[in-house]
PDB file of C-alpha atoms in Angstrom:
ATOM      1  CA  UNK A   1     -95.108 -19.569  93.356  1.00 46.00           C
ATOM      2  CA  UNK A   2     -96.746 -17.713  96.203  1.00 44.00           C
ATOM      3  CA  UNK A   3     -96.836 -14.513  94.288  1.00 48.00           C
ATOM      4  CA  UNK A   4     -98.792 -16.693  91.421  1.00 47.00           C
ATOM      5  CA  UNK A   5    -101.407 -17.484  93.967  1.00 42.00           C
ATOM      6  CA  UNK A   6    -101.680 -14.609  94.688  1.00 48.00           C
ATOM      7  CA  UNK A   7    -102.414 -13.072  91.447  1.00 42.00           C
ATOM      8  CA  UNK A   8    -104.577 -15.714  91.051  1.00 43.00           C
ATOM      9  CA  UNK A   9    -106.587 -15.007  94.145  1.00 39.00           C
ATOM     10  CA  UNK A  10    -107.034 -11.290  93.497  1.00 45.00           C
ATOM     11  CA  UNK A  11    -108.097 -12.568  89.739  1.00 46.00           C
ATOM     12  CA  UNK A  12    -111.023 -14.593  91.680  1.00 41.00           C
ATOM     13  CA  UNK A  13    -112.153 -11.608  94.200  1.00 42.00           C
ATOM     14  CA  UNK A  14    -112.226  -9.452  91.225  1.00 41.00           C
ATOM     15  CA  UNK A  15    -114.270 -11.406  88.993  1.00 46.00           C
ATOM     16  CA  UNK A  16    -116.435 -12.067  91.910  1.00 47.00           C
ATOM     17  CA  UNK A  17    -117.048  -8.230  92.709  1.00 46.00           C
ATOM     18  CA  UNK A  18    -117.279  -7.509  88.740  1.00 44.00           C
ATOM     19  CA  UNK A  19    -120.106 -10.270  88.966  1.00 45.00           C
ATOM     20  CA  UNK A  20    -121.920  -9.177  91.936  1.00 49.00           C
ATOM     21  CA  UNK A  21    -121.841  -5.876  90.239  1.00 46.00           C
ATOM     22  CA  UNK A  22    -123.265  -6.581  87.681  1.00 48.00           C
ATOM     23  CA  UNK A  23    -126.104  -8.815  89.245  1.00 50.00           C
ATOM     24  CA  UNK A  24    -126.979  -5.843  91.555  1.00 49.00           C
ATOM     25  CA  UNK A  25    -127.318  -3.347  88.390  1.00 53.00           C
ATOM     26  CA  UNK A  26    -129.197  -6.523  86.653  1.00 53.00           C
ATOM     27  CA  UNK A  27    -131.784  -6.576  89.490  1.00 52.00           C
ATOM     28  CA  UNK A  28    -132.055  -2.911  90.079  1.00 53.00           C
ATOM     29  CA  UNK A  29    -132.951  -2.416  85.745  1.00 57.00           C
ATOM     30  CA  UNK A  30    -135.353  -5.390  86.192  1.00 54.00           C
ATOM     31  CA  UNK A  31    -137.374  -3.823  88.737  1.00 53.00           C
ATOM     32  CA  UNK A  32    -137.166  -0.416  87.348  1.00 55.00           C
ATOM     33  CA  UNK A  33    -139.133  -2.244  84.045  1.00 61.00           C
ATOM     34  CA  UNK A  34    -141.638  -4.001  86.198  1.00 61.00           C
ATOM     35  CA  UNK A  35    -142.301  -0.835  87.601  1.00 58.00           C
ATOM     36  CA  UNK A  36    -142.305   0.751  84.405  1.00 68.00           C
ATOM     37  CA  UNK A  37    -144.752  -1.938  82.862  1.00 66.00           C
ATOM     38  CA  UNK A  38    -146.736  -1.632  86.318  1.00 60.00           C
ATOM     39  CA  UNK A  39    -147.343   2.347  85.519  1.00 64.00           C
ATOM     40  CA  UNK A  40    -147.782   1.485  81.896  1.00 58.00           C
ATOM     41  CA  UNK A  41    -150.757  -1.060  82.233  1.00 65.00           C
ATOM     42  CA  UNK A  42    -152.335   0.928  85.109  1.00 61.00           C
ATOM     43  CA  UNK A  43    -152.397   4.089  82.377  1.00 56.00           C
ATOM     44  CA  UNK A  44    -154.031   1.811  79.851  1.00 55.00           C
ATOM     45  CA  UNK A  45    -156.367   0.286  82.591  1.00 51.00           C
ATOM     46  CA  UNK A  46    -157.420   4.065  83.172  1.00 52.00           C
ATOM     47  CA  UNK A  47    -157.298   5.178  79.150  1.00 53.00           C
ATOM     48  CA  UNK A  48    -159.863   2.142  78.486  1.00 50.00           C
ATOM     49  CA  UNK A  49    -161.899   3.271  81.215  1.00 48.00           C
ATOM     50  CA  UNK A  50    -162.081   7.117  80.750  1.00 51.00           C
ATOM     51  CA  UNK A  51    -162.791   5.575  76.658  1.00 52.00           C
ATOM     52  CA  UNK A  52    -165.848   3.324  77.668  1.00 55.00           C
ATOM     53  CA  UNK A  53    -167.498   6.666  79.749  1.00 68.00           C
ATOM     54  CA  UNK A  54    -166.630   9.017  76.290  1.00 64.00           C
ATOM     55  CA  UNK A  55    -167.983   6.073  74.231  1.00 84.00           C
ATOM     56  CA  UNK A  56    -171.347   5.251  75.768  1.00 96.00           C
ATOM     57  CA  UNK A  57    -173.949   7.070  75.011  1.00 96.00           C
ATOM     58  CA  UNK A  58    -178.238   6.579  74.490  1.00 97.00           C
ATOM     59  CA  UNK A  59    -181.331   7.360  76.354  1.00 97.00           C
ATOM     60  CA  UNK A  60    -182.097   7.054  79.769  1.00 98.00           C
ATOM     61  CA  UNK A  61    -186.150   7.402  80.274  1.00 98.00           C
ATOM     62  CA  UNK A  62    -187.036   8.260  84.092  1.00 98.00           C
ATOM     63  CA  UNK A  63    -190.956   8.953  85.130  1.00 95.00           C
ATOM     64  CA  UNK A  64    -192.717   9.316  88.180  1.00 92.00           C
ATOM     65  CA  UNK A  65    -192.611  11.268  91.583  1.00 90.00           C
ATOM     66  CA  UNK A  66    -192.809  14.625  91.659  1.00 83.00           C
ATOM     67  CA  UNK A  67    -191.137  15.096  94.786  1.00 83.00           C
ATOM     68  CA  UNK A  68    -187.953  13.084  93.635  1.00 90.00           C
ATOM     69  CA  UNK A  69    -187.494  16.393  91.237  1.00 90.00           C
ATOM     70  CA  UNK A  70    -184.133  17.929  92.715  1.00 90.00           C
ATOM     71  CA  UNK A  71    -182.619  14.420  93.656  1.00 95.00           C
ATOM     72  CA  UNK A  72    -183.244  13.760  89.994  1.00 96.00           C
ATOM     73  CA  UNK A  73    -182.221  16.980  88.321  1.00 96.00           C
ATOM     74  CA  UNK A  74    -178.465  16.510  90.519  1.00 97.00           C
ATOM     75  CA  UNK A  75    -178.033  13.337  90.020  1.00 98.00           C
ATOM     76  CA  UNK A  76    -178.600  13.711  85.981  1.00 97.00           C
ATOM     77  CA  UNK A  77    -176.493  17.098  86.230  1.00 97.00           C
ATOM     78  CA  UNK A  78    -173.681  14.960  87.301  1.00 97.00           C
ATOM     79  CA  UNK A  79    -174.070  11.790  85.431  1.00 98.00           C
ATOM     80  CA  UNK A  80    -173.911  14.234  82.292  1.00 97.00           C
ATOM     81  CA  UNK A  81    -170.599  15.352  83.559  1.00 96.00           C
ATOM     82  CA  UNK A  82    -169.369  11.770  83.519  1.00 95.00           C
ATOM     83  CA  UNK A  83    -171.168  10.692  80.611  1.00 97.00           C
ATOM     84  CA  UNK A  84    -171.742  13.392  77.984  1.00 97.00           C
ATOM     85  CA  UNK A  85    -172.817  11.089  75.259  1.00 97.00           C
ATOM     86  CA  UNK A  86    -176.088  10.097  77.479  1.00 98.00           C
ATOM     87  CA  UNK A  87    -179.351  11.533  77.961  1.00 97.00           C
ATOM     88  CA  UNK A  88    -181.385  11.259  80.786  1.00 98.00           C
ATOM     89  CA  UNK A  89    -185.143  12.278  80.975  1.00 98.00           C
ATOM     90  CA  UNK A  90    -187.360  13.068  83.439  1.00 97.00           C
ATOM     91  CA  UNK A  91    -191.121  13.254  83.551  1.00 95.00           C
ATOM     92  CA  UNK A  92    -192.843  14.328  86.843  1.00 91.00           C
ATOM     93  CA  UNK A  93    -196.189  11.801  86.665  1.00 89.00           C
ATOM     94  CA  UNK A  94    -196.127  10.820  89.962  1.00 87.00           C
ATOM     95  CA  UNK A  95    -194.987   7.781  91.760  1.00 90.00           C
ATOM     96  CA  UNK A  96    -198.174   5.956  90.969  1.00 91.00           C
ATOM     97  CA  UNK A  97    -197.637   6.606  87.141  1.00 93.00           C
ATOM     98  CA  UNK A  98    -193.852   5.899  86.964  1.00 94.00           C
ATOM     99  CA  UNK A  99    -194.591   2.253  88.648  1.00 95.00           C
ATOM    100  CA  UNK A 100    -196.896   1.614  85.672  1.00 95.00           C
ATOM    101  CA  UNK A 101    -194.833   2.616  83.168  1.00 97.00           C
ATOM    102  CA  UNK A 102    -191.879   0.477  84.649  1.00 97.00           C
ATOM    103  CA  UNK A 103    -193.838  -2.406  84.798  1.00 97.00           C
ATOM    104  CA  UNK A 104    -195.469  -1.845  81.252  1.00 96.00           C
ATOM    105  CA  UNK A 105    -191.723  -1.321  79.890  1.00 96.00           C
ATOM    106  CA  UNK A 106    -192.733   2.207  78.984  1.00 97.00           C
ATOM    107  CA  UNK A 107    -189.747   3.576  80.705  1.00 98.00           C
ATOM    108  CA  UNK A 108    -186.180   2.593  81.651  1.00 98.00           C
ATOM    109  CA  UNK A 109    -186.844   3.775  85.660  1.00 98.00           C
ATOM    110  CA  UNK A 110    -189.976   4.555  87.733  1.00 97.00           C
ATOM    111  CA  UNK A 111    -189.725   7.219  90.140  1.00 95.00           C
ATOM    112  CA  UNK A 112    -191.430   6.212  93.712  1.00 92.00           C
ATOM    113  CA  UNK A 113    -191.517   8.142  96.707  1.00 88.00           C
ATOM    114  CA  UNK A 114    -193.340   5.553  98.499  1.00 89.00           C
ATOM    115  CA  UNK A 115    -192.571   1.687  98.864  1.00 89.00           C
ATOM    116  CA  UNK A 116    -193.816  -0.427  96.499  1.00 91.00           C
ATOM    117  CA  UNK A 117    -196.767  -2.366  97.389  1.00 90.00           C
ATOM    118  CA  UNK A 118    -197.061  -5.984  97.367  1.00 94.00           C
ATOM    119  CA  UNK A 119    -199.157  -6.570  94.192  1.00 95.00           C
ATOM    120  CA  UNK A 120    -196.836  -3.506  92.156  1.00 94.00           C
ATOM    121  CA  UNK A 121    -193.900  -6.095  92.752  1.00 96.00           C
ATOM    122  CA  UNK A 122    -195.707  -9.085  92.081  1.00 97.00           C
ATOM    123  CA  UNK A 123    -196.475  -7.385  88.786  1.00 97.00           C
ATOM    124  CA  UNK A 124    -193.200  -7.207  87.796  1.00 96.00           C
ATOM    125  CA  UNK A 125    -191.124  -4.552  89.128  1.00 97.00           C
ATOM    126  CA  UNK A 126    -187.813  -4.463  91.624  1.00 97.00           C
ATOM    127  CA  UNK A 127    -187.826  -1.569  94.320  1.00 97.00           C
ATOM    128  CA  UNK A 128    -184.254  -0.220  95.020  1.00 98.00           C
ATOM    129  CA  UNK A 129    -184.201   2.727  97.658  1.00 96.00           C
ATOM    130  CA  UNK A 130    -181.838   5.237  96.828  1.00 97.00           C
ATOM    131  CA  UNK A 131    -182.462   7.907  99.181  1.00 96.00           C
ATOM    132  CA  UNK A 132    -184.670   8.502 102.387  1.00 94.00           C
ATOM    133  CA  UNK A 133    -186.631  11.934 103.053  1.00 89.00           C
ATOM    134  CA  UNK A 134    -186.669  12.550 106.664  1.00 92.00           C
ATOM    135  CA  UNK A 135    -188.670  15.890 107.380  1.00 93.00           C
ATOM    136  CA  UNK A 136    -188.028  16.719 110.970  1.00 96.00           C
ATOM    137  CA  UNK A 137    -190.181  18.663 113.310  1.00 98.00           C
ATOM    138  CA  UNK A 138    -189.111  21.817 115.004  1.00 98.00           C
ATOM    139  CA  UNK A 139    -190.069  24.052 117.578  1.00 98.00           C
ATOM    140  CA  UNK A 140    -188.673  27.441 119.428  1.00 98.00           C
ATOM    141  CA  UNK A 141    -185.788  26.692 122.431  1.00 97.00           C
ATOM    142  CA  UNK A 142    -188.069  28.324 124.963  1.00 96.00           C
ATOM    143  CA  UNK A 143    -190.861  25.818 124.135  1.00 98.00           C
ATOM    144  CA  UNK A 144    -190.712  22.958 126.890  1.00 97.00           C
ATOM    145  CA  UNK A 145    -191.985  20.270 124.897  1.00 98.00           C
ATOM    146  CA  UNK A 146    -189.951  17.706 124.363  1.00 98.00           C
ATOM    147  CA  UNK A 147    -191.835  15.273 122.064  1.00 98.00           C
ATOM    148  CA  UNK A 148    -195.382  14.714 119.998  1.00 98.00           C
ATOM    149  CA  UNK A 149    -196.955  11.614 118.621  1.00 98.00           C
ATOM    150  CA  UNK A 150    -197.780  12.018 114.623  1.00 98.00           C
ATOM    151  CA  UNK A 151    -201.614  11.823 115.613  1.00 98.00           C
ATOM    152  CA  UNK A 152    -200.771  15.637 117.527  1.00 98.00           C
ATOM    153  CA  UNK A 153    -198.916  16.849 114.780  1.00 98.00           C
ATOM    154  CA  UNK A 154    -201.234  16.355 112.646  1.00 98.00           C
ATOM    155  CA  UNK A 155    -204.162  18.014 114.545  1.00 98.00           C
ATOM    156  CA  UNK A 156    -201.635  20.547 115.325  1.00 98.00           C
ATOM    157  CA  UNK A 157    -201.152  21.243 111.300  1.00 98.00           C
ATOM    158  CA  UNK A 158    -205.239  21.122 110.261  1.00 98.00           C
ATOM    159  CA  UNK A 159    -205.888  23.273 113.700  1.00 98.00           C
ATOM    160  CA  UNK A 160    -207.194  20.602 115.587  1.00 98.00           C
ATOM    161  CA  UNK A 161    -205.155  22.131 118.540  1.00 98.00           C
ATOM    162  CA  UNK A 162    -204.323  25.314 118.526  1.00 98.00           C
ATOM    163  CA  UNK A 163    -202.829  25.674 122.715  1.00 98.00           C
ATOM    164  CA  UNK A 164    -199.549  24.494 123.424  1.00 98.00           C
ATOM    165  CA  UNK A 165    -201.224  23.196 127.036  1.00 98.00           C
ATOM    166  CA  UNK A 166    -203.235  20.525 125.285  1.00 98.00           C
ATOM    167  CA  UNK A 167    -200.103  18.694 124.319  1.00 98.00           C
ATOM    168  CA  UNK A 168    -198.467  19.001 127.540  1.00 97.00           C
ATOM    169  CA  UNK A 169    -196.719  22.565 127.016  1.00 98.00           C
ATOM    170  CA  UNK A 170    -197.342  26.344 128.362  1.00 97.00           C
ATOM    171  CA  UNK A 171    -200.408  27.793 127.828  1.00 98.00           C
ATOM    172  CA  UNK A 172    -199.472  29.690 124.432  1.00 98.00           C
ATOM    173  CA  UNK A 173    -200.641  29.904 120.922  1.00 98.00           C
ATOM    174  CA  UNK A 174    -199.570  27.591 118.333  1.00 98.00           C
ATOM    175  CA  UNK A 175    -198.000  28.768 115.602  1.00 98.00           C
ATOM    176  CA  UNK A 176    -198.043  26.401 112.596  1.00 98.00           C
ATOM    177  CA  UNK A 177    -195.405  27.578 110.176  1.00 98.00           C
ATOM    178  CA  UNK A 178    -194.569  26.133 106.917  1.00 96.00           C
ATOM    179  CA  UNK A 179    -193.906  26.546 103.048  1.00 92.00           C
ATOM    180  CA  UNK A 180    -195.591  27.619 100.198  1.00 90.00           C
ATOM    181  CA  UNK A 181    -197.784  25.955  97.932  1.00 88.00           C
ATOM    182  CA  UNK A 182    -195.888  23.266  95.377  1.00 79.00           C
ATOM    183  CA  UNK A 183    -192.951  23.243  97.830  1.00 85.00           C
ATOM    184  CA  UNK A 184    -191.527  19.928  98.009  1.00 78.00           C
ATOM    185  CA  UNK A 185    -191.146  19.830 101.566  1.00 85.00           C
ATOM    186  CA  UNK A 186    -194.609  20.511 102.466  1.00 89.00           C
ATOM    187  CA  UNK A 187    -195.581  18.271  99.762  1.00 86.00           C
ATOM    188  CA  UNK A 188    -193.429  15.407 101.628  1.00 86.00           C
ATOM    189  CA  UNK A 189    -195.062  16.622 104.985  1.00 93.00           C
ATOM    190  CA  UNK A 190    -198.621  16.816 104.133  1.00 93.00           C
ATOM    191  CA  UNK A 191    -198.213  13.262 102.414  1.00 88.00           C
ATOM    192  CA  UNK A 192    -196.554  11.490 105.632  1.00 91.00           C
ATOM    193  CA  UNK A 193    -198.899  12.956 108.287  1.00 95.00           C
ATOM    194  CA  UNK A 194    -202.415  12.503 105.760  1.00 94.00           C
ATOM    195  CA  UNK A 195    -203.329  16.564 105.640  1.00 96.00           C
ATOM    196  CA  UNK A 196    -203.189  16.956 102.458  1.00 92.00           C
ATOM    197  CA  UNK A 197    -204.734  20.637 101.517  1.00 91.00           C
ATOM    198  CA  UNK A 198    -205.967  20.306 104.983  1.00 96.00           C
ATOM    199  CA  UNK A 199    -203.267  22.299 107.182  1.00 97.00           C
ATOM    200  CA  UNK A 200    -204.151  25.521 108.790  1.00 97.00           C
ATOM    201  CA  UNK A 201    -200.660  27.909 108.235  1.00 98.00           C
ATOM    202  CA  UNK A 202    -199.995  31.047 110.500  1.00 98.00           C
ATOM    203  CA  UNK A 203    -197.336  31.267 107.960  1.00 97.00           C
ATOM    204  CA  UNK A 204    -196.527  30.274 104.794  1.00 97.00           C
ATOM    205  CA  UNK A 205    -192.887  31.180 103.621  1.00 94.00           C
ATOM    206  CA  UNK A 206    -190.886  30.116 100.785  1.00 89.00           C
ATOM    207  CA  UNK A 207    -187.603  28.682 101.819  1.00 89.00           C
ATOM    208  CA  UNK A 208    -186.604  26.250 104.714  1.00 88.00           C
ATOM    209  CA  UNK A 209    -184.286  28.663 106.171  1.00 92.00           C
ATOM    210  CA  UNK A 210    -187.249  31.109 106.360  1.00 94.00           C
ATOM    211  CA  UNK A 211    -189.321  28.583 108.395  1.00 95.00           C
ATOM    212  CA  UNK A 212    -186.520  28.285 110.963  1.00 96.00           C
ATOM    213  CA  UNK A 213    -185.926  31.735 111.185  1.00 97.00           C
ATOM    214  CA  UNK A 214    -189.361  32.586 112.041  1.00 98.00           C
ATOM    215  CA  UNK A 215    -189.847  29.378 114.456  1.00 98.00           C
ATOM    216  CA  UNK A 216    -186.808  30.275 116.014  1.00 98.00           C
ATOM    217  CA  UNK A 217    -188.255  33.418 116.699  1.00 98.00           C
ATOM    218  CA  UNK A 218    -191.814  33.052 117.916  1.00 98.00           C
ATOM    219  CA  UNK A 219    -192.381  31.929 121.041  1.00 96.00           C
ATOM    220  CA  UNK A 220    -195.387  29.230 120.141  1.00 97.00           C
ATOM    221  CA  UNK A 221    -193.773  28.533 116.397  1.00 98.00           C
ATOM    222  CA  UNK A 222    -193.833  24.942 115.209  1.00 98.00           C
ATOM    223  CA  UNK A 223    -192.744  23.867 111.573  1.00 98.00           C
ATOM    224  CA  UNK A 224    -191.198  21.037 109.813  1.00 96.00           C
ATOM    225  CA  UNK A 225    -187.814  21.486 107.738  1.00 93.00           C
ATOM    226  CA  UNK A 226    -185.988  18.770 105.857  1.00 87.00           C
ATOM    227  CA  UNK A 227    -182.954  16.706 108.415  1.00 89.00           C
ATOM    228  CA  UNK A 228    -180.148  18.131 106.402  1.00 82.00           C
ATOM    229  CA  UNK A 229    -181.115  21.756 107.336  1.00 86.00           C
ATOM    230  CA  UNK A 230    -181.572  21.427 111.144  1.00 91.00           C
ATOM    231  CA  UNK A 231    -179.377  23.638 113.397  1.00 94.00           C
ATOM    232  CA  UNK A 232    -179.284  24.634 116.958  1.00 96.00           C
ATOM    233  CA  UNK A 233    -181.165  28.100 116.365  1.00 98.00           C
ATOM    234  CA  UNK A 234    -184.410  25.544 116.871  1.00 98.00           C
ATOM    235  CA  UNK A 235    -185.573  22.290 118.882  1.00 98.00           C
ATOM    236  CA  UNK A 236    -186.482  19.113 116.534  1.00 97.00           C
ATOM    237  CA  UNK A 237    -188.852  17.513 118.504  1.00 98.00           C
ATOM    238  CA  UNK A 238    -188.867  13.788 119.101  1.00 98.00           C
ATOM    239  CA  UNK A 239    -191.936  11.988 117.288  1.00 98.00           C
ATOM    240  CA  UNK A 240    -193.432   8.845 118.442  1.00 98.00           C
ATOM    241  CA  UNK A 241    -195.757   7.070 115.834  1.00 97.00           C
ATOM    242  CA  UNK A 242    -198.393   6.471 118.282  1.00 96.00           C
ATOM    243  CA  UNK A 243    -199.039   6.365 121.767  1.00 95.00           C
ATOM    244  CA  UNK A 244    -197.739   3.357 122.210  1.00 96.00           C
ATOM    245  CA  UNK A 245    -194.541   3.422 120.699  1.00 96.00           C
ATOM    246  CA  UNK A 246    -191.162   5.005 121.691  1.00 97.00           C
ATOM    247  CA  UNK A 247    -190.349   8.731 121.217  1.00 98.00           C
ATOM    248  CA  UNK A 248    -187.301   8.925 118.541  1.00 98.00           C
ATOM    249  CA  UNK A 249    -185.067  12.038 117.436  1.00 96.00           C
ATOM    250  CA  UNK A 250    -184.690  12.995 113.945  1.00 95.00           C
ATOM    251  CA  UNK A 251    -181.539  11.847 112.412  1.00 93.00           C
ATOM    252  CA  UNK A 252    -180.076  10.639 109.871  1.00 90.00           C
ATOM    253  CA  UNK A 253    -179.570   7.173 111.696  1.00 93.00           C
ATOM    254  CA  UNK A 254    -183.259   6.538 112.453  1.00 95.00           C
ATOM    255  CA  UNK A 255    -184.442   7.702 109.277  1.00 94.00           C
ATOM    256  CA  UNK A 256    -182.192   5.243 107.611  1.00 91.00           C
ATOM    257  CA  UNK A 257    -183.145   2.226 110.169  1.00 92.00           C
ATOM    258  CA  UNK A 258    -186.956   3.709 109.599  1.00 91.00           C
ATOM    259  CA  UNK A 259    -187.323   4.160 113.156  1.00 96.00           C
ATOM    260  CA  UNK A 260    -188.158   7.573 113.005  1.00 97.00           C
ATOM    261  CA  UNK A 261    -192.165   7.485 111.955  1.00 96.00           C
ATOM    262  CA  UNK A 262    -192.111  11.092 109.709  1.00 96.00           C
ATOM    263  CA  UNK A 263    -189.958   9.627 106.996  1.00 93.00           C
ATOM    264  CA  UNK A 264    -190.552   8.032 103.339  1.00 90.00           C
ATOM    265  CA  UNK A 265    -188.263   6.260 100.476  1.00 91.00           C
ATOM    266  CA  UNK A 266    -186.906   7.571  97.592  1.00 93.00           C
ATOM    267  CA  UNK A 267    -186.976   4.697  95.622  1.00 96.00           C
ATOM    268  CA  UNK A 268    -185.855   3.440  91.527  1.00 98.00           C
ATOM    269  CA  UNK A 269    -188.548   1.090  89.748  1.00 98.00           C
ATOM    270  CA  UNK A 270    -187.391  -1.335  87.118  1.00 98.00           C
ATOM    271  CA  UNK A 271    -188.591  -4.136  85.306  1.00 97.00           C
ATOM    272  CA  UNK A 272    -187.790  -7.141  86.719  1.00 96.00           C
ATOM    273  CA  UNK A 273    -187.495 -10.074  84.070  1.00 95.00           C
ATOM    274  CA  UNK A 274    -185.855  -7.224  81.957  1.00 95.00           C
ATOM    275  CA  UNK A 275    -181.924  -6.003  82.138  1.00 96.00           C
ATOM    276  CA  UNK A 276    -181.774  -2.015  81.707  1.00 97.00           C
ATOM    277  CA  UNK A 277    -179.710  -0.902  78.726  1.00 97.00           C
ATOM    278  CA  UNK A 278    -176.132  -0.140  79.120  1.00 97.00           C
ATOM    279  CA  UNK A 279    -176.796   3.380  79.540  1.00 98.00           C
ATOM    280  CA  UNK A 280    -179.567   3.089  81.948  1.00 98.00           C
ATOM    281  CA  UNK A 281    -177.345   0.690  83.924  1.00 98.00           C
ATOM    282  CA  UNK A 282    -174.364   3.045  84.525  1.00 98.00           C
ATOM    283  CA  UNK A 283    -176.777   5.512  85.297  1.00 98.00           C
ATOM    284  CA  UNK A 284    -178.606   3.328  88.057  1.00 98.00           C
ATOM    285  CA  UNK A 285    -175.209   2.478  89.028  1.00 98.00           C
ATOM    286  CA  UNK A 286    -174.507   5.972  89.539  1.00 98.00           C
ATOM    287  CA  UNK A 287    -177.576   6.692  91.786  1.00 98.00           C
ATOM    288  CA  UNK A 288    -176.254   3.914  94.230  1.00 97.00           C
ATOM    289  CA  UNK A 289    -172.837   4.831  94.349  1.00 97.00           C
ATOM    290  CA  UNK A 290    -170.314   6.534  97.068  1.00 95.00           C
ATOM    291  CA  UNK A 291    -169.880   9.389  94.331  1.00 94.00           C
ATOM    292  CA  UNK A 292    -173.782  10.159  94.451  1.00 96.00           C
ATOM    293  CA  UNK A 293    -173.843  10.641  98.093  1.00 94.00           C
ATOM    294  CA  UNK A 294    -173.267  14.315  98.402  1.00 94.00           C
ATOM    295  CA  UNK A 295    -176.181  15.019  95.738  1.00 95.00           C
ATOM    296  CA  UNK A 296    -178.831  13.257  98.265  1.00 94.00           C
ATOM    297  CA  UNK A 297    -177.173  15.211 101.009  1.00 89.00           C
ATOM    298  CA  UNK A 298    -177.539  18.773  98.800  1.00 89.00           C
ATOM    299  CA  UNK A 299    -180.973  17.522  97.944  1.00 88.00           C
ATOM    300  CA  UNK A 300    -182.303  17.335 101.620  1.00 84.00           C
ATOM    301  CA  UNK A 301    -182.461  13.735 101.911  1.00 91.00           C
ATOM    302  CA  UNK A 302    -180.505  10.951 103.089  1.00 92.00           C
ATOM    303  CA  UNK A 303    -178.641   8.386 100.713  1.00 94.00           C
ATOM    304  CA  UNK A 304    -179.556   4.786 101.244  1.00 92.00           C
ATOM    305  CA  UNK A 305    -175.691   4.010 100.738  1.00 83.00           C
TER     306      UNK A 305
END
């Protein structure tokens, strides 16, 4: 009798371990195929996606500022990359021009380097800021001043004042230095501070890196170079918009919180009662994204994102 029980008992245990076996292996091939169907849906998720960017395609019209050129010819450089099927166009009216022909429907995007005034979006048209150009002004390391209001800088540029003394400094020369003719950066310069083909150059060279080199190496040498190509071989002076107001640095904080005065928008135009076209949408989309940061940076300005 015992030894029946006891067959019997092992008979139980047995079946027991058999069973819990089995369950184990059951729940170890069950999540095995979730995580199997997990991998599978996130490859179709991706397969649809890379699909929709190979399957759109159209025309994307941009027009307006001038200045907006290299932002625009990286950001459609990439966005061709991504979509190959699109085409995006650029023509270099002007901002006035490109807010005209948003509003009028004549184009998908106006280009704007300057905010949009009241009645342009009571018109019809939405302003998005992509980008921020903050030109910063430099001098030489010896120089001991510190800071300028835009009023100086400007009389300093159209040879107003020509002796470092009369703005607080050594008695020395001035030396205005600053691009050529049809550079964009002098273009953004003489546009923010109102001296349009009014400056007086000692120097006019043809690459930023030029202008630092040579204010970094005369003594009296003042110029203005785009944020993103500042280094230590030069002081940025600190610009206050008038007498009144604070001095602030040149960075890419206060041009982005507009504090600092020498600074304008970069900014898209589009039609406001009007959704853009599903091509035109991605690529707006684009221009506001994460992924387009680096091409503001590249481009000398600051993204807005």
């Amino acid at each position: 009798m015992k030894r029946a029980l006891s067959l019997l008992l092992a008979a139980v245990l047995c079946t027991g371990m058999f069973a819990g076996c089995a369950g184990t292996e059951n729940t170890s091939s069950a999540a095995a195929s979730t995580a199997e169907e997990s991998k599978a849906e996130e490859s179709k998720t991706e397969e649809s996606a890379a699909d929709a960017t190979a399957d759109l395609s159209g025309t994307v019209s941009t027009n307006g500022s001038t200045s907006m050129e290299e932002v625009m010819m990286g950001l459609t450089e990439y966005f061709k990359e991504k979509y190959p099927n699109v085409t995006v166009t650029y023509d270099p009216t002007g901002s006035g021009t490109g807010i005209q022909q948003a509003t009028a429907g004549s184009c998908d995007i106006g280009l704007s380097s300057r905010a949009l005034k009241d009645e342009e979006k009571e018109a019809g048209v939405t302003e998005t800021v992509v980008a921020k150009d903050g030109i910063a002004i430099v001098v030489n390391k010896e120089n001991t001043v510190t800071e300028l209001t835009v009023d100086q800088i400007t009389k300093i540029a159209t040879g107003e004042i020509t002796n470092w003394s009369e703005v607080g400094g050594a008695d020395m020369e001035i030396a205005f230095i600053g691009r050529e003719a049809g550079s964009g950066t002098r273009g953004a310069f003489e546009e923010l501070t109102g001296t349009e083909d009014a400056c007086s150059y000692n120097q006019e060279l043809t690459s930023t890196g030029a202008v630092r080199t040579a204010v970094s190496t005369t003594p009296g040498g003042i110029g203005y170079i785009s944020l993103s190509s500042l280094d230590d071989s030069v002081n940025a002076l600190k610009v206050k918009a008038d007498d009144a107001s604070p001095a602030v640095e040149c960075s890419e904080e206060t041009v982005l919180d507009g504090s600092y005065p020498i600074q304008r928008p970069f900014v898209f135009a589009t039609k406001t009662d009007a959704p853009l076209s599903e091509a035109a949408q991605a690529f707006y989309d684009f221009a506001l994204s994460a992924e387009a940061a680096q091409i503001y940076s590249d481009a000398g300005v600051v993204p807005a994102n």
